[in-house]
Coordinates of C-alpha atoms in Angstrom, one line a residue:
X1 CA 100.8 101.7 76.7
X2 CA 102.6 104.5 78.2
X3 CA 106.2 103.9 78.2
X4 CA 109.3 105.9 79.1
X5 CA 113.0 104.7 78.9
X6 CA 115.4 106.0 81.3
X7 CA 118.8 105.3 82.0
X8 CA 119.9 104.2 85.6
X9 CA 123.3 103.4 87.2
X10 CA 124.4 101.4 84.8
X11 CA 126.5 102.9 81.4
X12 CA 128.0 100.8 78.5
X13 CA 129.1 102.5 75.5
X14 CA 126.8 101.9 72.4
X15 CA 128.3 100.6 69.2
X16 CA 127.0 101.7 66.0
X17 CA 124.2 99.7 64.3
X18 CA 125.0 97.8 61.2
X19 CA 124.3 100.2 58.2
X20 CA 124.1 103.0 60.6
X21 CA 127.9 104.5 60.8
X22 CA 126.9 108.1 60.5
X23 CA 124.8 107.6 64.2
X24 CA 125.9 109.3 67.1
X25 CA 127.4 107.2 69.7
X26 CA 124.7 106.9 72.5
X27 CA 125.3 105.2 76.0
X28 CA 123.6 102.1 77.8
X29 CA 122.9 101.6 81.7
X30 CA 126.8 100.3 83.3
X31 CA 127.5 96.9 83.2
X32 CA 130.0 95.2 85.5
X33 CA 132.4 94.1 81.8
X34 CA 133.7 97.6 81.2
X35 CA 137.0 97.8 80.3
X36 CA 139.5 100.5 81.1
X37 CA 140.8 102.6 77.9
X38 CA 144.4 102.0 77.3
X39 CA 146.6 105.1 79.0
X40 CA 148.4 107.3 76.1
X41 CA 152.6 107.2 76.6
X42 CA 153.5 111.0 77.6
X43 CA 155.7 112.3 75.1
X44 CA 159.4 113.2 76.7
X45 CA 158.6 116.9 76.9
X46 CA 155.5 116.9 78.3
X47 CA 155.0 117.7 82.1
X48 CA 153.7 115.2 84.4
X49 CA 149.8 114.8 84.2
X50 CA 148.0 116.5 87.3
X51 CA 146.3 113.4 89.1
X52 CA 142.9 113.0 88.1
X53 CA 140.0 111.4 90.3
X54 CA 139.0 108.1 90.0
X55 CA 136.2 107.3 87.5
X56 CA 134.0 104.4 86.0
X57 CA 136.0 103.2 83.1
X58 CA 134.0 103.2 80.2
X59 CA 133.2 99.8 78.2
X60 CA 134.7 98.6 75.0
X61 CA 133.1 100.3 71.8
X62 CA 130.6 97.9 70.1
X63 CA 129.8 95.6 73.0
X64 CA 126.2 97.0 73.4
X65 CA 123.6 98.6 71.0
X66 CA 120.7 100.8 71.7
X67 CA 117.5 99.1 69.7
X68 CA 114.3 101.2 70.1
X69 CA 111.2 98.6 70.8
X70 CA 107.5 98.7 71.3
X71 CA 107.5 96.2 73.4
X72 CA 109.5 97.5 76.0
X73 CA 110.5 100.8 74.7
X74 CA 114.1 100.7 75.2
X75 CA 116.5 97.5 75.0
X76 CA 120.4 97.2 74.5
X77 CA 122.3 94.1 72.4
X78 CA 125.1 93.1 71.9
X79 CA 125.5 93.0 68.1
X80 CA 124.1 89.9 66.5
X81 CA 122.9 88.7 69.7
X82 CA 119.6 87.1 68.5
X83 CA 118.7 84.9 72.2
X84 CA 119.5 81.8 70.1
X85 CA 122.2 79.1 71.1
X86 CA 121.2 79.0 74.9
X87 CA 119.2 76.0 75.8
X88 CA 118.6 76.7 79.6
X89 CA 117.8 80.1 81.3
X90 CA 118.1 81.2 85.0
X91 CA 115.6 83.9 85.9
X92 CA 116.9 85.1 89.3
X93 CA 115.5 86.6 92.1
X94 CA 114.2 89.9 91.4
X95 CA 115.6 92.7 93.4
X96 CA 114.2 96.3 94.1
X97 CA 116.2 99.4 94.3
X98 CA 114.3 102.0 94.7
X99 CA 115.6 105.4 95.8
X100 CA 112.2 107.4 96.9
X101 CA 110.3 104.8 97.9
X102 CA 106.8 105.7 99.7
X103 CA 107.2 104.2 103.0
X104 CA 102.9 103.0 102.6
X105 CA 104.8 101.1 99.4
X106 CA 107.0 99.1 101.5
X107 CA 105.0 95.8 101.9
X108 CA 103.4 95.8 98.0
X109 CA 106.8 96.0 96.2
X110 CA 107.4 92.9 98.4
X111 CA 105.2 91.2 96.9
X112 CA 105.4 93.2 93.3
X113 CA 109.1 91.6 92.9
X114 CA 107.7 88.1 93.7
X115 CA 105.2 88.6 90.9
X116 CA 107.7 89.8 88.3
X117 CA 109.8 86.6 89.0
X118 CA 106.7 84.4 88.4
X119 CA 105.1 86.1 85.3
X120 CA 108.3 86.4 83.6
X121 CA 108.7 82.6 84.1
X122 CA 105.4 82.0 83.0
X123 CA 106.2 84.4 79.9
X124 CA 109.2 82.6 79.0
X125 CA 108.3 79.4 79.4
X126 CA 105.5 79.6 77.1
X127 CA 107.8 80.9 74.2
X128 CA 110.3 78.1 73.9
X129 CA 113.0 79.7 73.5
X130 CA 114.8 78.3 76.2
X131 CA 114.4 75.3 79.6
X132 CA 113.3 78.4 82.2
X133 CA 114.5 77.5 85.5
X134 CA 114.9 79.8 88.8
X135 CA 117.3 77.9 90.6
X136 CA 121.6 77.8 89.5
X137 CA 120.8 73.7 90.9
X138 CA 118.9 73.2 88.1
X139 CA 121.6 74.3 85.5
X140 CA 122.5 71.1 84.2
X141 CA 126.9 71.1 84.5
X142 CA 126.5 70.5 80.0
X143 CA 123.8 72.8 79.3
X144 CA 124.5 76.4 77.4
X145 CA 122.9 79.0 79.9
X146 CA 122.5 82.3 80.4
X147 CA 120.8 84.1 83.4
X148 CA 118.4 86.9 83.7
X149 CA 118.2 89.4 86.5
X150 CA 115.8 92.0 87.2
X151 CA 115.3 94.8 89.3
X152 CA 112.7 97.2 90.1
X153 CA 114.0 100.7 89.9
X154 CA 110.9 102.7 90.4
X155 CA 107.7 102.3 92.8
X156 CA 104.3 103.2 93.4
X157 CA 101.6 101.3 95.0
X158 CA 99.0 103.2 93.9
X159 CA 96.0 104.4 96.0
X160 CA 92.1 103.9 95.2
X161 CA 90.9 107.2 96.4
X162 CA 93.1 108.9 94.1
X163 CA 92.0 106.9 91.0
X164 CA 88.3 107.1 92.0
X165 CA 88.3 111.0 92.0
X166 CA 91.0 111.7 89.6
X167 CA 88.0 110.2 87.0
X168 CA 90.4 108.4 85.1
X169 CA 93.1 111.0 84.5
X170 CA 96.0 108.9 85.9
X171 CA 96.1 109.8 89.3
X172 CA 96.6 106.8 91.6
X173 CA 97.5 104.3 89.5
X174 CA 100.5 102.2 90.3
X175 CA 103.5 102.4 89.1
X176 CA 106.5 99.8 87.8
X177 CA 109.8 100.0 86.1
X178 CA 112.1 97.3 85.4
X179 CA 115.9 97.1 85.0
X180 CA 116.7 93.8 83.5
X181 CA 120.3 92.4 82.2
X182 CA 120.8 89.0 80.6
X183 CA 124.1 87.2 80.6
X184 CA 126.2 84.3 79.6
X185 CA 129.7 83.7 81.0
X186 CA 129.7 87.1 83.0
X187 CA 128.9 88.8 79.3
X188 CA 126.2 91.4 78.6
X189 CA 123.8 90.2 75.7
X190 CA 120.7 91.8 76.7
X191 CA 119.9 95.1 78.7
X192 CA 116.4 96.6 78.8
X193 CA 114.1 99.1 80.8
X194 CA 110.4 98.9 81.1
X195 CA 107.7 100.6 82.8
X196 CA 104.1 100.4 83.1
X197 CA 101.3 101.8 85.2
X198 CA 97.7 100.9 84.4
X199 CA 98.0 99.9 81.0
X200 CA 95.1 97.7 80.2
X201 CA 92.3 98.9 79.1
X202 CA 90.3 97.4 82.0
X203 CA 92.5 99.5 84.3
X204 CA 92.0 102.8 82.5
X205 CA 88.1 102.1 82.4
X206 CA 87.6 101.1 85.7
X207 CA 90.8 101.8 87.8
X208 CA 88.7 103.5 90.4
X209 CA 86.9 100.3 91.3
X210 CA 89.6 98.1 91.3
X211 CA 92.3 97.4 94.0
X212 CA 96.4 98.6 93.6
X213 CA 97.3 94.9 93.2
X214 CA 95.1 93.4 90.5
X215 CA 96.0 96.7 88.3
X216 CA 99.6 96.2 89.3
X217 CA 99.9 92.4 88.3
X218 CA 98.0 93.4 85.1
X219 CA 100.9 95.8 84.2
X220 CA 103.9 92.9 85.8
X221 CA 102.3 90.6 82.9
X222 CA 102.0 92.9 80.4
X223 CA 105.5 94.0 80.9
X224 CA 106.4 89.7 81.1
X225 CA 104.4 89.4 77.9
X226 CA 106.3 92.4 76.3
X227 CA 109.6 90.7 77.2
X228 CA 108.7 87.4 75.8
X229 CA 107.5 88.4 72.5
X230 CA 110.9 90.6 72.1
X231 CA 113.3 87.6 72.4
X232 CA 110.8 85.6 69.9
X233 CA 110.9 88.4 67.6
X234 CA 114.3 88.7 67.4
X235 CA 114.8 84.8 67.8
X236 CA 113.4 84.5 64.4
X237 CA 115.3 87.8 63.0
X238 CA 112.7 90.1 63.1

């Protein structure tokens, strides 16, 4: 499984993990909860500041930490966050932002972001954690929810010739990165980045044979799978 972890727009600070104090501080992708620093009082005999240009405040320290997964490579949580205590989950519609997208791409990530809604569903639903549901109607007004979003952040359809020739070197293949950010009350628990481009080994074996979208939706479920066997991992303390 070939997995790389970048960072995108967003940044939140990263705490220091329990029995880790000596760590360097590392940052997360921005979240929309970051809090300003509180401005130091100039002293009496200090000059006035020069004004400074505006920037992205970063968030409080400890809110999110960086957790190195196989599953998914790179995920961010919010310390002793453990997915428990939430009985219904919105999975929203997944968006797509992707900067250099091939314009040949266009109408397969269309139908790419349906698929990640659907197998992370699917994924979800199947590990109990929580009611799934993909509609904010069917938040009951009692329940304890959070919501997931997702977005795809980087693109490739993939193209046939290129896999056929390239003999199984990579060429081709399809490639999908997800951003995804779970919340409850406006609150960052959750943050991770996955990617995945011809992963099974069906794909590697034959990918020359076999068309952009059946590789693709082979990766989106991997990816789902990946996601759902994190929060049951860590559901149980693991």
């Amino acid at each position: 499984m070939r997995q790389l972890g970048t960072l995108g727009g967003l940044v939140v600070s990263l705490g220091l993990a329990a029995g880790c104090a000596s760590s360097p501080e590392t940052q997360a992708p921005r979240t929309a909860t970051a809090q300003p620093a509180a401005a130091q009082p100039a002293t009496p005999a200090s000059p006035p500041a020069a004004p400074q240009p505006a920037v992205q405040p970063a968030p409080a320290a400890g809110t999110i930490v960086l957790r190195e997964e196989k599953e998914l490579a790179q995920v961010w949580l919010a310390p002793g966050f453990d997915f428990k205590g939430y009985d219904t989950l919105l999975i929203a519609e997944t968006r797509a932002d992707v900067p250099k997208l091939n314009p040949d791409g266009v109408a397969n990530l269309e139908w790419a972001r349906g698929v990640v809604r659907t197998e992370l569903v699917a994924a979800l639903q199947e590990r109990k954690l929580f009611t799934v549901v993909t509609s904010p109607a069917d938040v009951k007004p009692a329940s304890r929810g959070a919501r997931l979003d997702t977005t795809v952040i980087e693109y490739e359809k993939g193209g046939g010739g290129a896999r056929f020739f390239a003999g199984g070197f990579g060429a081709g293949n399809p490639v999908i990165k997800v951003r995804g950010q779970l919340t409850a009350a406006d609150r960052p628990l959750f943050v991770f980045e996955a990617r995945r481009s011809a992963v099974s080994t069906t794909a590697r074996l034959f990918d020359g044979y076999r068309g952009d979208k059946a590789i693709q939706e082979e990766d989106i479920r991997d990816l789902a799978k990946g996601l759902g066997d994190l929060m049951a991992k860590t559901a149980k303390g693991l």
